[in-house]
Coordinates of C-alpha atoms and ligand atoms in Angstrom, one line a residue:
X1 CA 159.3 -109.2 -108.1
X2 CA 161.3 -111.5 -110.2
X3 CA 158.7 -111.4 -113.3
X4 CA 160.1 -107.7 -113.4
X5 CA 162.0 -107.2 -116.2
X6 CA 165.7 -105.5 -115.4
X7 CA 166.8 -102.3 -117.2
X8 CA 169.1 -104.4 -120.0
X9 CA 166.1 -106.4 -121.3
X10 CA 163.3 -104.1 -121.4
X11 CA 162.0 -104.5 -124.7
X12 CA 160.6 -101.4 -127.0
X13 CA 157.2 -102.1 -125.9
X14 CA 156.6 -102.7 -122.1
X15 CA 154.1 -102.4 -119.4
X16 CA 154.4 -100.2 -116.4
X17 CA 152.1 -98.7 -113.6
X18 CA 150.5 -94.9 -114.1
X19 CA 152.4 -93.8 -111.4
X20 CA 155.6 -92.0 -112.6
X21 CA 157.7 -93.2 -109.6
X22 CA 156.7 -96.8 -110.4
X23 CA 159.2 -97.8 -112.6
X24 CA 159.4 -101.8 -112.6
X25 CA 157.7 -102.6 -116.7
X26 CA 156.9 -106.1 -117.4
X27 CA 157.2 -107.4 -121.0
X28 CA 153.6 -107.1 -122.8
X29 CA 153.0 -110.8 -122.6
X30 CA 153.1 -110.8 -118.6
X31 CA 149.6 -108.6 -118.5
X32 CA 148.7 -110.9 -115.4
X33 CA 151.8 -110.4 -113.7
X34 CA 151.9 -106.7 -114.2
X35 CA 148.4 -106.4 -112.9
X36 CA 149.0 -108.6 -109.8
X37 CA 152.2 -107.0 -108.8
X38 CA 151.6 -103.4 -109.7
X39 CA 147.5 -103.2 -108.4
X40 CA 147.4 -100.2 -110.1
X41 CA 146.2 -99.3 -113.3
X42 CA 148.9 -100.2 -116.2
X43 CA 150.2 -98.6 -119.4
X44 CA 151.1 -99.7 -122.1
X45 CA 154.5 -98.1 -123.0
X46 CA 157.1 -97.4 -126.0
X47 CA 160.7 -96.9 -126.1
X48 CA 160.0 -94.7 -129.2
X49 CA 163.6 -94.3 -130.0
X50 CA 164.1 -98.0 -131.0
X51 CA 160.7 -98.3 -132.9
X52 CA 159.8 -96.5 -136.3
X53 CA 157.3 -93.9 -135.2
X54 CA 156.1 -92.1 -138.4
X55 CA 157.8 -88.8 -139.2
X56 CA 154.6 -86.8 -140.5
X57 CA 151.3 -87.7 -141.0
X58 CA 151.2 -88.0 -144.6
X59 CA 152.9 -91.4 -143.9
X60 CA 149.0 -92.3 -142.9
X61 CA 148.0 -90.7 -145.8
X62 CA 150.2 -93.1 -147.9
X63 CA 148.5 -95.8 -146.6
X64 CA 144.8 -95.4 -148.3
X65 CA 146.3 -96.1 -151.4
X66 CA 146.9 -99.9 -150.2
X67 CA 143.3 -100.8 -149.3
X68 CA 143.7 -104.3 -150.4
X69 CA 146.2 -104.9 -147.4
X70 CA 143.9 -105.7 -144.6
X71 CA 145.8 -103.5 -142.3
X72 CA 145.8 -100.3 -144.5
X73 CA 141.6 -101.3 -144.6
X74 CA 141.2 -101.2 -140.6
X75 CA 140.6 -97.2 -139.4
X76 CA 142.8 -98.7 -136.2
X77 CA 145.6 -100.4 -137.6
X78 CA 146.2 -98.4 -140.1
X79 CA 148.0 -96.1 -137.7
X80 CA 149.7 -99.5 -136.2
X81 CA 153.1 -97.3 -136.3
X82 CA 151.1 -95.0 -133.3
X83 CA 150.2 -98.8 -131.9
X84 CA 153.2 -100.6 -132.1
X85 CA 152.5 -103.5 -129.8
X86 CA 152.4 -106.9 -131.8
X87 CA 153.7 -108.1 -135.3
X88 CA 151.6 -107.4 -138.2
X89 CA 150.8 -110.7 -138.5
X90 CA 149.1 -110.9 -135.5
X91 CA 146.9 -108.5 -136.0
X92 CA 142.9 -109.2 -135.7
X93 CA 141.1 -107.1 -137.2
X94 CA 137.6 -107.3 -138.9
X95 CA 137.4 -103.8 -141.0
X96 CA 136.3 -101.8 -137.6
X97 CA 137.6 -98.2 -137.4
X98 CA 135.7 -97.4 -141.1
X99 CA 134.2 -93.7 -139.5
X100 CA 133.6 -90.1 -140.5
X101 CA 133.5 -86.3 -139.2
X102 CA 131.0 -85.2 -140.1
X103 CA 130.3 -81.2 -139.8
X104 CA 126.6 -80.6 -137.9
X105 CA 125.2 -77.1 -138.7
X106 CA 121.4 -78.0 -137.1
X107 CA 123.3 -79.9 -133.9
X108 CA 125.5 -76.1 -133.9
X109 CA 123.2 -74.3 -133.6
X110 CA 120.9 -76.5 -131.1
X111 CA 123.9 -75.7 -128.6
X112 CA 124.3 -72.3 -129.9
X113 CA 128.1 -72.6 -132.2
X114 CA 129.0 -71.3 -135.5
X115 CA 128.0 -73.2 -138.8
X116 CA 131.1 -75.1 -139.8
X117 CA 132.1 -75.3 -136.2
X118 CA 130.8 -78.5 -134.5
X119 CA 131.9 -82.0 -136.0
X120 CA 130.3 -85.2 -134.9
X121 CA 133.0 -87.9 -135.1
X122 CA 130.3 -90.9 -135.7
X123 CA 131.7 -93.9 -133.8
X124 CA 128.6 -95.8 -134.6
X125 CA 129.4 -96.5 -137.6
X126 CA 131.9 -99.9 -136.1
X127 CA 130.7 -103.4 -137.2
X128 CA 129.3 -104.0 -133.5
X129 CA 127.5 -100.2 -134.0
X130 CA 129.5 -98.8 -131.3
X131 CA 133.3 -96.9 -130.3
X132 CA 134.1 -100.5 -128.5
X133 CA 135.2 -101.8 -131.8
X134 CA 138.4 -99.8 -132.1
X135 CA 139.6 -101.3 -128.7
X136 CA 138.3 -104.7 -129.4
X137 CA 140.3 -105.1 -131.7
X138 CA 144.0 -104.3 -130.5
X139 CA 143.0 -106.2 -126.9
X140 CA 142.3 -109.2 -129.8
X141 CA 145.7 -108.7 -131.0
X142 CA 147.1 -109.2 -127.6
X143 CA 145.1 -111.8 -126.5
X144 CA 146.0 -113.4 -130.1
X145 CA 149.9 -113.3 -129.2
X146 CA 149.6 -114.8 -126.0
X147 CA 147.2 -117.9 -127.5
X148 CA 144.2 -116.3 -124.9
X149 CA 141.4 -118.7 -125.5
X150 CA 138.5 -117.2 -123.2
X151 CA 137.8 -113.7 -122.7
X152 CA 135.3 -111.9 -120.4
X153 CA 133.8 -108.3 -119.8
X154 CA 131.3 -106.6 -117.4
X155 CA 129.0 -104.6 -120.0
X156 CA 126.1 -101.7 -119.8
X157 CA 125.7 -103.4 -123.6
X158 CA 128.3 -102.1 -126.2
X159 CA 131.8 -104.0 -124.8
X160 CA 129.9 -107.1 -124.5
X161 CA 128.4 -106.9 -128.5
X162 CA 132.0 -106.2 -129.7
X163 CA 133.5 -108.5 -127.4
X164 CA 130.8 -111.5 -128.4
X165 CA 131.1 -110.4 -132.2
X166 CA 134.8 -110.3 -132.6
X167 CA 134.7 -114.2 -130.9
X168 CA 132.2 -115.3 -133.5
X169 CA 133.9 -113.4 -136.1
X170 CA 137.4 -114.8 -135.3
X171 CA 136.7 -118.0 -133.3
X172 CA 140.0 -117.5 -131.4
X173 CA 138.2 -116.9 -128.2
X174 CA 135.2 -117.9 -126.0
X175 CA 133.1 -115.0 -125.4
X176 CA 131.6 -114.6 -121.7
X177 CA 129.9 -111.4 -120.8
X178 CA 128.6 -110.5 -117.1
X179 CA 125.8 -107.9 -117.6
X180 CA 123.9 -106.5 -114.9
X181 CA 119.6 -107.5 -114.6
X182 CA 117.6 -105.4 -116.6
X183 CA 120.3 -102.8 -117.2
X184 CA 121.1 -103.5 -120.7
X185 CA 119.3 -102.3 -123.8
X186 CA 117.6 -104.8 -125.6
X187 CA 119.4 -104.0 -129.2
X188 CA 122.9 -104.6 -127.1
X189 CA 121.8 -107.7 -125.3
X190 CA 120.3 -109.2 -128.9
X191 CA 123.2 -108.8 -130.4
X192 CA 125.3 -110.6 -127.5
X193 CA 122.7 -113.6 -128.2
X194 CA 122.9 -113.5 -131.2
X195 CA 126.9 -113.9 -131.6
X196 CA 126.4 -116.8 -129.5
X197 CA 128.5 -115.1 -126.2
X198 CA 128.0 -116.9 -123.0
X199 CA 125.6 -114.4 -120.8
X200 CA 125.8 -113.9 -116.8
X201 CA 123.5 -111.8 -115.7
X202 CA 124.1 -110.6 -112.1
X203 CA 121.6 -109.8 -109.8
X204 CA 123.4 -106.3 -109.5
X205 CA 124.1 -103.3 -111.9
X206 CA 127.2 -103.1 -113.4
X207 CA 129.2 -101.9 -110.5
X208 CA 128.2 -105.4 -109.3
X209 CA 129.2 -107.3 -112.9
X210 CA 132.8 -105.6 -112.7
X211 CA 134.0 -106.5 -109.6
X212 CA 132.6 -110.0 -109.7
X213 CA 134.3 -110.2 -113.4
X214 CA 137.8 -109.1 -112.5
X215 CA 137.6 -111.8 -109.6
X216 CA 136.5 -114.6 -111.7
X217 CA 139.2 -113.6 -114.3
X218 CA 142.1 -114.1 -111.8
X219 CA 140.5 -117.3 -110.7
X220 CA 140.0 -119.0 -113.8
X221 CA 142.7 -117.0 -115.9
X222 CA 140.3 -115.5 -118.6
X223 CA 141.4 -112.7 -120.2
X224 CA 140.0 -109.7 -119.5
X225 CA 138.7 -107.0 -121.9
X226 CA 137.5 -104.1 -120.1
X227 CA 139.0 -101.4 -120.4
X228 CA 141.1 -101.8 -117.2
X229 CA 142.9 -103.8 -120.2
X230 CA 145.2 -101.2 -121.7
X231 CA 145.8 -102.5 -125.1
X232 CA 142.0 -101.6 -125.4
X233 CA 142.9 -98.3 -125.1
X234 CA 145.7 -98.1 -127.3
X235 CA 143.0 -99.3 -130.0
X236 CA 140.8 -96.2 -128.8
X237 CA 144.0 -94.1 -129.4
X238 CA 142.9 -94.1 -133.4
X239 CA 139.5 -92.5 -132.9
X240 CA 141.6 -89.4 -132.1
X241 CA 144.0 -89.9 -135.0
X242 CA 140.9 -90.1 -137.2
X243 CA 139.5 -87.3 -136.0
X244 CA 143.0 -85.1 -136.8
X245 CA 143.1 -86.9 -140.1
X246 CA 139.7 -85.8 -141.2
X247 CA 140.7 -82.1 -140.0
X248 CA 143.7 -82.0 -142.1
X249 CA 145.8 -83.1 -139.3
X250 CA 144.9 -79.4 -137.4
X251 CA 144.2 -79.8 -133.6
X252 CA 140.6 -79.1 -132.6
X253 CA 140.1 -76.8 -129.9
X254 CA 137.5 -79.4 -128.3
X255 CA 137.3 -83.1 -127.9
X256 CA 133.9 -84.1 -125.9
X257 CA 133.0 -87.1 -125.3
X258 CA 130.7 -89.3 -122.9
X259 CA 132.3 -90.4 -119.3
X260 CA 131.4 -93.4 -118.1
X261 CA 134.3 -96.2 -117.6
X262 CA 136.3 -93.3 -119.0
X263 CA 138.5 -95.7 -121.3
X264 CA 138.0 -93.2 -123.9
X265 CA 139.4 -90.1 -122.5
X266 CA 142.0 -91.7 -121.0
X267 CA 142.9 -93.1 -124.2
X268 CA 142.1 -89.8 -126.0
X269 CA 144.8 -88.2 -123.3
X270 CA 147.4 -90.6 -124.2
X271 CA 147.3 -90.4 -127.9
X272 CA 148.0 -86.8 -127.8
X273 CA 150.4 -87.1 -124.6
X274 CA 152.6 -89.6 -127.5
X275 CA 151.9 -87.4 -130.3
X276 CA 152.9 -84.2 -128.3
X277 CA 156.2 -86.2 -127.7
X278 CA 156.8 -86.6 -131.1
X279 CA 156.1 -83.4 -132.3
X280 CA 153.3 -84.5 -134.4
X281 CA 151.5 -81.6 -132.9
X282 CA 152.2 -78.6 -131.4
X283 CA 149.4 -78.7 -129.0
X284 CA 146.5 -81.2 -127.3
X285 CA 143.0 -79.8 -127.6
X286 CA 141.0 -79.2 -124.7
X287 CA 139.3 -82.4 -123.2
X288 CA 135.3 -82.0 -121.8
X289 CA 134.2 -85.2 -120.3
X290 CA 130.2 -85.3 -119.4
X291 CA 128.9 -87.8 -116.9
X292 CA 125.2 -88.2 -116.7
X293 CA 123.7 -86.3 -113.0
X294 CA 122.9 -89.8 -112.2
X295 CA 126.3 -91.4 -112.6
X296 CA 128.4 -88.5 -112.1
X297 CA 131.1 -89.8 -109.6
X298 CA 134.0 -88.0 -112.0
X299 CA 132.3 -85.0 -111.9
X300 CA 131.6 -84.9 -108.3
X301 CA 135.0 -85.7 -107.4
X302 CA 136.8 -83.4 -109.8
X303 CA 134.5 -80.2 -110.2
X304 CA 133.0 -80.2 -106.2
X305 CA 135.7 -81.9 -104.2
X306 CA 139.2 -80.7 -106.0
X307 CA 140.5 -84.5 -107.1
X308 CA 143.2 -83.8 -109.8
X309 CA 146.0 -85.8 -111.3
X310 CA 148.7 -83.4 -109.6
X311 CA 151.4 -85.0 -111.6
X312 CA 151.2 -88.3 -110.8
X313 CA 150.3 -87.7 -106.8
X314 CA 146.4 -87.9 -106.8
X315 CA 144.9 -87.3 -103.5
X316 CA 143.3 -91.2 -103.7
X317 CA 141.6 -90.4 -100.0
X318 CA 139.2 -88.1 -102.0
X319 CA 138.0 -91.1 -103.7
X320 CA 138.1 -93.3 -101.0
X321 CA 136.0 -91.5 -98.6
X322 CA 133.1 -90.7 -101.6
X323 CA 133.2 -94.4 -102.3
X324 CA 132.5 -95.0 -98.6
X325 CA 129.5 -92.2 -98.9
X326 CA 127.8 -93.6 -101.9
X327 CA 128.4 -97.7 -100.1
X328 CA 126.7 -96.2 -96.9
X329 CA 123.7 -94.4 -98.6
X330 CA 123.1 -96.9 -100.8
X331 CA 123.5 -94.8 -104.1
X332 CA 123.3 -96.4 -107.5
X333 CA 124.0 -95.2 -110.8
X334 CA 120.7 -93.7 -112.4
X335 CA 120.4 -92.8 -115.8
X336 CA 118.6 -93.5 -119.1
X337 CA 121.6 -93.2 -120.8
X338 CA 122.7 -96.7 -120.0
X339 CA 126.0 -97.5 -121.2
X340 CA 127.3 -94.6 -118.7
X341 CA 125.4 -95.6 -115.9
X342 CA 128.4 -96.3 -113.8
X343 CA 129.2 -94.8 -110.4
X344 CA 133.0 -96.9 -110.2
X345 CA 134.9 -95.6 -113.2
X346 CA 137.5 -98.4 -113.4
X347 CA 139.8 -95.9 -115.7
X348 CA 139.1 -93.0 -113.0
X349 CA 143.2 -92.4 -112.3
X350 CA 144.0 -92.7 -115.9
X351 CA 141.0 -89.8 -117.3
X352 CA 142.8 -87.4 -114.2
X353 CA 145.7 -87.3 -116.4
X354 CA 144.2 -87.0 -119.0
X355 CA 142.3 -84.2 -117.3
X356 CA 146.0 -82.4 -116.6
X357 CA 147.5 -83.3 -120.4
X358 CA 144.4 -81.6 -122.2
X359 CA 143.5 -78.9 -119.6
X360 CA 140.2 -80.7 -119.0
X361 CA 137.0 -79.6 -117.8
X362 CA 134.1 -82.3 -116.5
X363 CA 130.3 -81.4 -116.7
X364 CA 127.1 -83.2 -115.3
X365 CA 123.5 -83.2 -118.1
X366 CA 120.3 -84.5 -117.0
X367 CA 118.4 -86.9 -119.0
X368 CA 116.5 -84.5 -120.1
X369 CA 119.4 -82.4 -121.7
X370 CA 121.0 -85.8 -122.9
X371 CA 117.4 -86.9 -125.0
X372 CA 116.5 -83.6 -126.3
X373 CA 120.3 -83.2 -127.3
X374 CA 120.1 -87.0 -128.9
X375 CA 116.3 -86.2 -130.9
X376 CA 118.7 -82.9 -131.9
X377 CA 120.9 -85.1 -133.4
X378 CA 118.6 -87.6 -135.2
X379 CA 116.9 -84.5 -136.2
X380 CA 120.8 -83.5 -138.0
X381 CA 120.7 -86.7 -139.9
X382 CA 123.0 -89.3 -138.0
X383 CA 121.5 -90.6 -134.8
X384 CA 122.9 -91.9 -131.3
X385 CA 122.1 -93.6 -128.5
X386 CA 121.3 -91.7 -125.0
X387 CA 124.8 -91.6 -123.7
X388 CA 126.5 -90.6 -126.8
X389 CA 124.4 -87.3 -126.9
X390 CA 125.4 -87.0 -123.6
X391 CA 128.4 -84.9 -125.4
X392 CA 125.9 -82.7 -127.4
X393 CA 124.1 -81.7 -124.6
X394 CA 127.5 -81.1 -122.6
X395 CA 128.7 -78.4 -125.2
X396 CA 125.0 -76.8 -124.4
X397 CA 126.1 -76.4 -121.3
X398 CA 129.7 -74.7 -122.0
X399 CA 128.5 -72.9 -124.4
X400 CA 125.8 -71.6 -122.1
X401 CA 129.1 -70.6 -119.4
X402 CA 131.4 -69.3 -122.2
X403 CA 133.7 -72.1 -121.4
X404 CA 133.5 -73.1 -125.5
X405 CA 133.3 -70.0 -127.6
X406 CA 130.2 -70.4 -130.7
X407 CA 133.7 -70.0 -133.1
X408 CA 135.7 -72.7 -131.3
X409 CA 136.4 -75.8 -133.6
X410 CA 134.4 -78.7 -131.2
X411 CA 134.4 -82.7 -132.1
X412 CA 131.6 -84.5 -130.1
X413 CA 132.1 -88.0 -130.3
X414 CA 129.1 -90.2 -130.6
X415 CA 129.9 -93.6 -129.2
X416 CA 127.7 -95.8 -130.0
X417 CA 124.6 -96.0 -132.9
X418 CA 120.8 -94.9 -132.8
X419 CA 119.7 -98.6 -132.7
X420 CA 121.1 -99.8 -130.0
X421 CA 117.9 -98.1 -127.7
X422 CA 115.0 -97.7 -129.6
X423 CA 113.0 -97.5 -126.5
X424 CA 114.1 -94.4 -124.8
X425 CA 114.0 -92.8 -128.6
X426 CA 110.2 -94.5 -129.1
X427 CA 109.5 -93.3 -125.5
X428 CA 110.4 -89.5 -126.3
X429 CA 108.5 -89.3 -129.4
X430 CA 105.3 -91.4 -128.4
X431 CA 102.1 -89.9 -127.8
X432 CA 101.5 -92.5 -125.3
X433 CA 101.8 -90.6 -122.2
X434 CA 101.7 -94.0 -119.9
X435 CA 104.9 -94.9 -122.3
X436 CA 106.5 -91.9 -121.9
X437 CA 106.0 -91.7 -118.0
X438 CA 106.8 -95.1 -117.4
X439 CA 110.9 -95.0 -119.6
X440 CA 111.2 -91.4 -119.2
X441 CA 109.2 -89.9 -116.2
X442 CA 110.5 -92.1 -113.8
X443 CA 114.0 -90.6 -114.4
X444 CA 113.2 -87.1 -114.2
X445 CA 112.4 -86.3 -117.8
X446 CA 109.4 -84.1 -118.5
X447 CA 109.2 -82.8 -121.9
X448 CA 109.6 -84.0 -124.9
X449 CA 110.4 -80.7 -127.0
X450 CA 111.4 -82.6 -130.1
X451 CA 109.1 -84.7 -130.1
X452 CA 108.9 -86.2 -133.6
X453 CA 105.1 -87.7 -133.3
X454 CA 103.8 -90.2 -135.0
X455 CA 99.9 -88.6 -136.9
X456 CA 97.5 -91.7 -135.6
X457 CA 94.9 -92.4 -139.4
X458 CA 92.0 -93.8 -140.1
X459 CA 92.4 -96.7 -142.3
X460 CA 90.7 -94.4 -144.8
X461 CA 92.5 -92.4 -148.0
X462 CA 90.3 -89.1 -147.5
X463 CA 91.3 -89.4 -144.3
X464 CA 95.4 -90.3 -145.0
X465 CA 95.3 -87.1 -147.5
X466 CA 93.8 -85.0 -145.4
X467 CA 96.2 -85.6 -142.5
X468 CA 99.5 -84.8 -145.0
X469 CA 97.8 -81.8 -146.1
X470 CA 97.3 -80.7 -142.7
X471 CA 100.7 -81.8 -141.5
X472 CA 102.9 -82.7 -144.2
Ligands
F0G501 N1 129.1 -94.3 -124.8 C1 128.7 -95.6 -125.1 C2 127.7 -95.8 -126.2 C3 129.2 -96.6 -124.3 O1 128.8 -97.9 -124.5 C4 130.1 -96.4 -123.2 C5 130.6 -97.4 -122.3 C6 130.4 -95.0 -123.0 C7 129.9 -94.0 -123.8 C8 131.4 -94.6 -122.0 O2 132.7 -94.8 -122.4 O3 133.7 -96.1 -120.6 O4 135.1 -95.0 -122.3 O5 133.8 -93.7 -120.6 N2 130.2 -98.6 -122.3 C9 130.8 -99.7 -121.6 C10 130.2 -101.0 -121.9 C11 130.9 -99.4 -120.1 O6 130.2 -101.9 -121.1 O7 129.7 -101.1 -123.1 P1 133.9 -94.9 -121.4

């Protein structure tokens, strides 16, 4: 392939397939070339011993005290030392990345832990009110060093509001967004609108909207930002840093976190692959990825049918012949949890090693167990959207096997903000049983235990005061 780059001019950063015995890289600005030669999934890789990697982590911590330098401000690029892939000064970045840990004692002992022992790492706190930011913003950077002037994403919702808001934030890019019919949450697809993104809908579900994107992108040379794109996930890389920073740099015994593209728990495996290499830790925690029962391809193939990274030599006819079931039965994804209802994992190789690096496990929740886990969550103070508590209710579950013990130190990473779907939340606490059947019944969900209900007045202040006696 003569865009391969030979071994005497492989720069620091490079490009190269997953696949250990791979070994052609491509330089960072030939992301096209790499994914047309390669077909596989690519990484985005450093020659660590001609960059400056920091030496401790209190280098980071040197940082907060230049918060007027814009990339000291952004919770991603202020680790650009862990990100090293463009020049400072090509950096976009619009202040995402500004989250907290926060330590959950009600959400603890909903899923039966230890005060002081479950952290919610609260991603929905980005501009854009979702994780998507963090990776938005170094696939911007790249894009911005190789003059990209459209980009385009296939979106259950959340990469297409980032993707729209960093265009209208930046104007360096066009913003165009396939989204599959009446699969998106209203808040997500406002917020598209409303940053002025060009909006496909496919007749299809979003399955459909990422195959058709990735073909129109190598027709008409948009740049692609799914997370296929792996300078996306070396942006997700930070939520992990942010997470050890607000733990005092000590590795958690837990990450969980929502699987549904799985760009996050690969990225999650690499960060602590790289800091494992530099002996900025001693150990990676253990990684839970929880699919959704109706969109639980990772599941099925790891837990029930035995696919596994195996170093680099994944049994791919697994995969093959389930794809083939679910094309010849006709199986969608299902779920209320939206932003995970995917049954094609575009990042499925790369969360398998992942799987291996962390000692993984992967776990299946109903929507019931992801919306009484999310009204568990409100109930704590911070509030998520469906998918996000799919995490919550996937600790339930291994705490309920003994896979997590109550004293374990566990981070649950809620993706994406409590706005984004207010009608599955209005659905689960209405008293409008039509309302409720109709969002909630049709996908399997039959109680509401949490129900926070709202007390139906008289327009009448005997009445009003009477009703807070009695409930208030
Ligand atoms: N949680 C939320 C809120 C999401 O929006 C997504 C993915 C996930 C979890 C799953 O993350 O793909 O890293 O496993 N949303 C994508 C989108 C697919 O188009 O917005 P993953």
């Amino acid at each position: 392939m003569s865009s391969t780059l030979s071994k005497s001019t492989t720069p620091a950063t490079f490009l190269r397939s997953i696949f250990p015995d791979r070994t052609e890289t491509f330089s960072c600005d030939q992301l096209d070339a790499a994914g047309t030669a390669l077909d596989d999934l690519i990484d985005v890789e450093y020659d660590w011993n001609r960059l400056e990697p920091p030496a401790s982590f209190a280098d980071f911590e040197n940082r907060w005290a230049h918060r007027d330098d814009r990339l000291a401000f952004s919770g991603v690029w202020r680790f650009h030392s862990l990100l090293p892939f463009a020049p400072p000064e090509k950096v976009v970045t619009i202040g995402e990345g500004q989250t907290l840990l926060h330590r959950a004692d009600t959400v603890a002992r909903y899923v039966g832990m230890n005060d002081g022992c479950l952290h919610l790492q609260y991603e929905g706190m980005n501009p854009s009110g979702s994780f998507k930011d963090n990776g938005m913003s170094a696939a911007f950077t790249h894009a911005n060093t190789i003059d990209a002037t459209r980009a385009a994403c296939a979106s259950t919702g959340n990469t297409s509001a980032s993707l729209a808001m960093y265009c209208a934030a930046t104007k360096k890019m066009r913003a165009i967004i396939f989204i599959g019919s009446g699969k998106i949450s209203k808040g997500k697809l406002s917020q598209a609108l409303d940053f002025g993104a060009l909006t496909m809908q496919i007749a299809g579900d979003f399955d459909d909207a990422m195959a058709r994107v990735r073909e129109v992108c190598r027709d008409m040379g948009i740049y692609l930002v799914n997370s296929v794109n792996p300078f996306r996930l070396e942006g997700q890389k930070t939520i992990m840093y942010r997470v050890l920073e607000a733990l005092r740099w000590r590795v958690p015994d837990w990450i969980v976190v929502p699987g549904g593209n799985l760009g996050n728990s690969s990225a999650f495996g690499k960060a602590f692959a790289e800091l494992l290499h530099l002996g900025l830790i001693d150990r990676a925690p253990r990684l839970a990825v929880i699919n959704a029962t109706g969109a639980n391809t990772l599941y099925e193939l790891t837990e029930n049918r035995g696919l596994c990274w195996n170093g680099g030599q994944p049994d791919l006819a697994i995969v093959d012949k389930y794809y083939a079931e679910l094309d010849a039965s006709g199986r969608r994804a299902d779920t209320i949890a939206s932003a995970i209802e995917i049954n094609r994992p575009v990042n499925l190789l790369k969360c398998l090693r992942s799987l291996e690096t962390c000692n993984g496990v992967v776990r299946e929740t109903t929507d019931q167990e992801i919306l009484d886990a999310k009204a568990q969550v409100g109930a704590g103070g911070l509030g998520c959207e469906p998918a996000s508590a799919a995490s919550v209710a996937g600790v339930k579950r291994l705490r309920t096997e003994g896979v997590i013990a109550p004293s374990d130190t566990v981070v649950c990473i809620l993706t994406g903000h409590q706005l984004k779907d207010p009608t599955a939340t209005i659905a689960y606490h209405t008293t409008d049983q039509d309302e409720f059947d109709q969002v909630l019944g049709s996908r399997g969900v039959r109680r509401a235990s949490y129900a926070n209900r709202a007390i139906a007045v008289p327009n009448d202040l005997t009445e009003i005061i009477k009703a807070i006696q009695l409930y208030g």
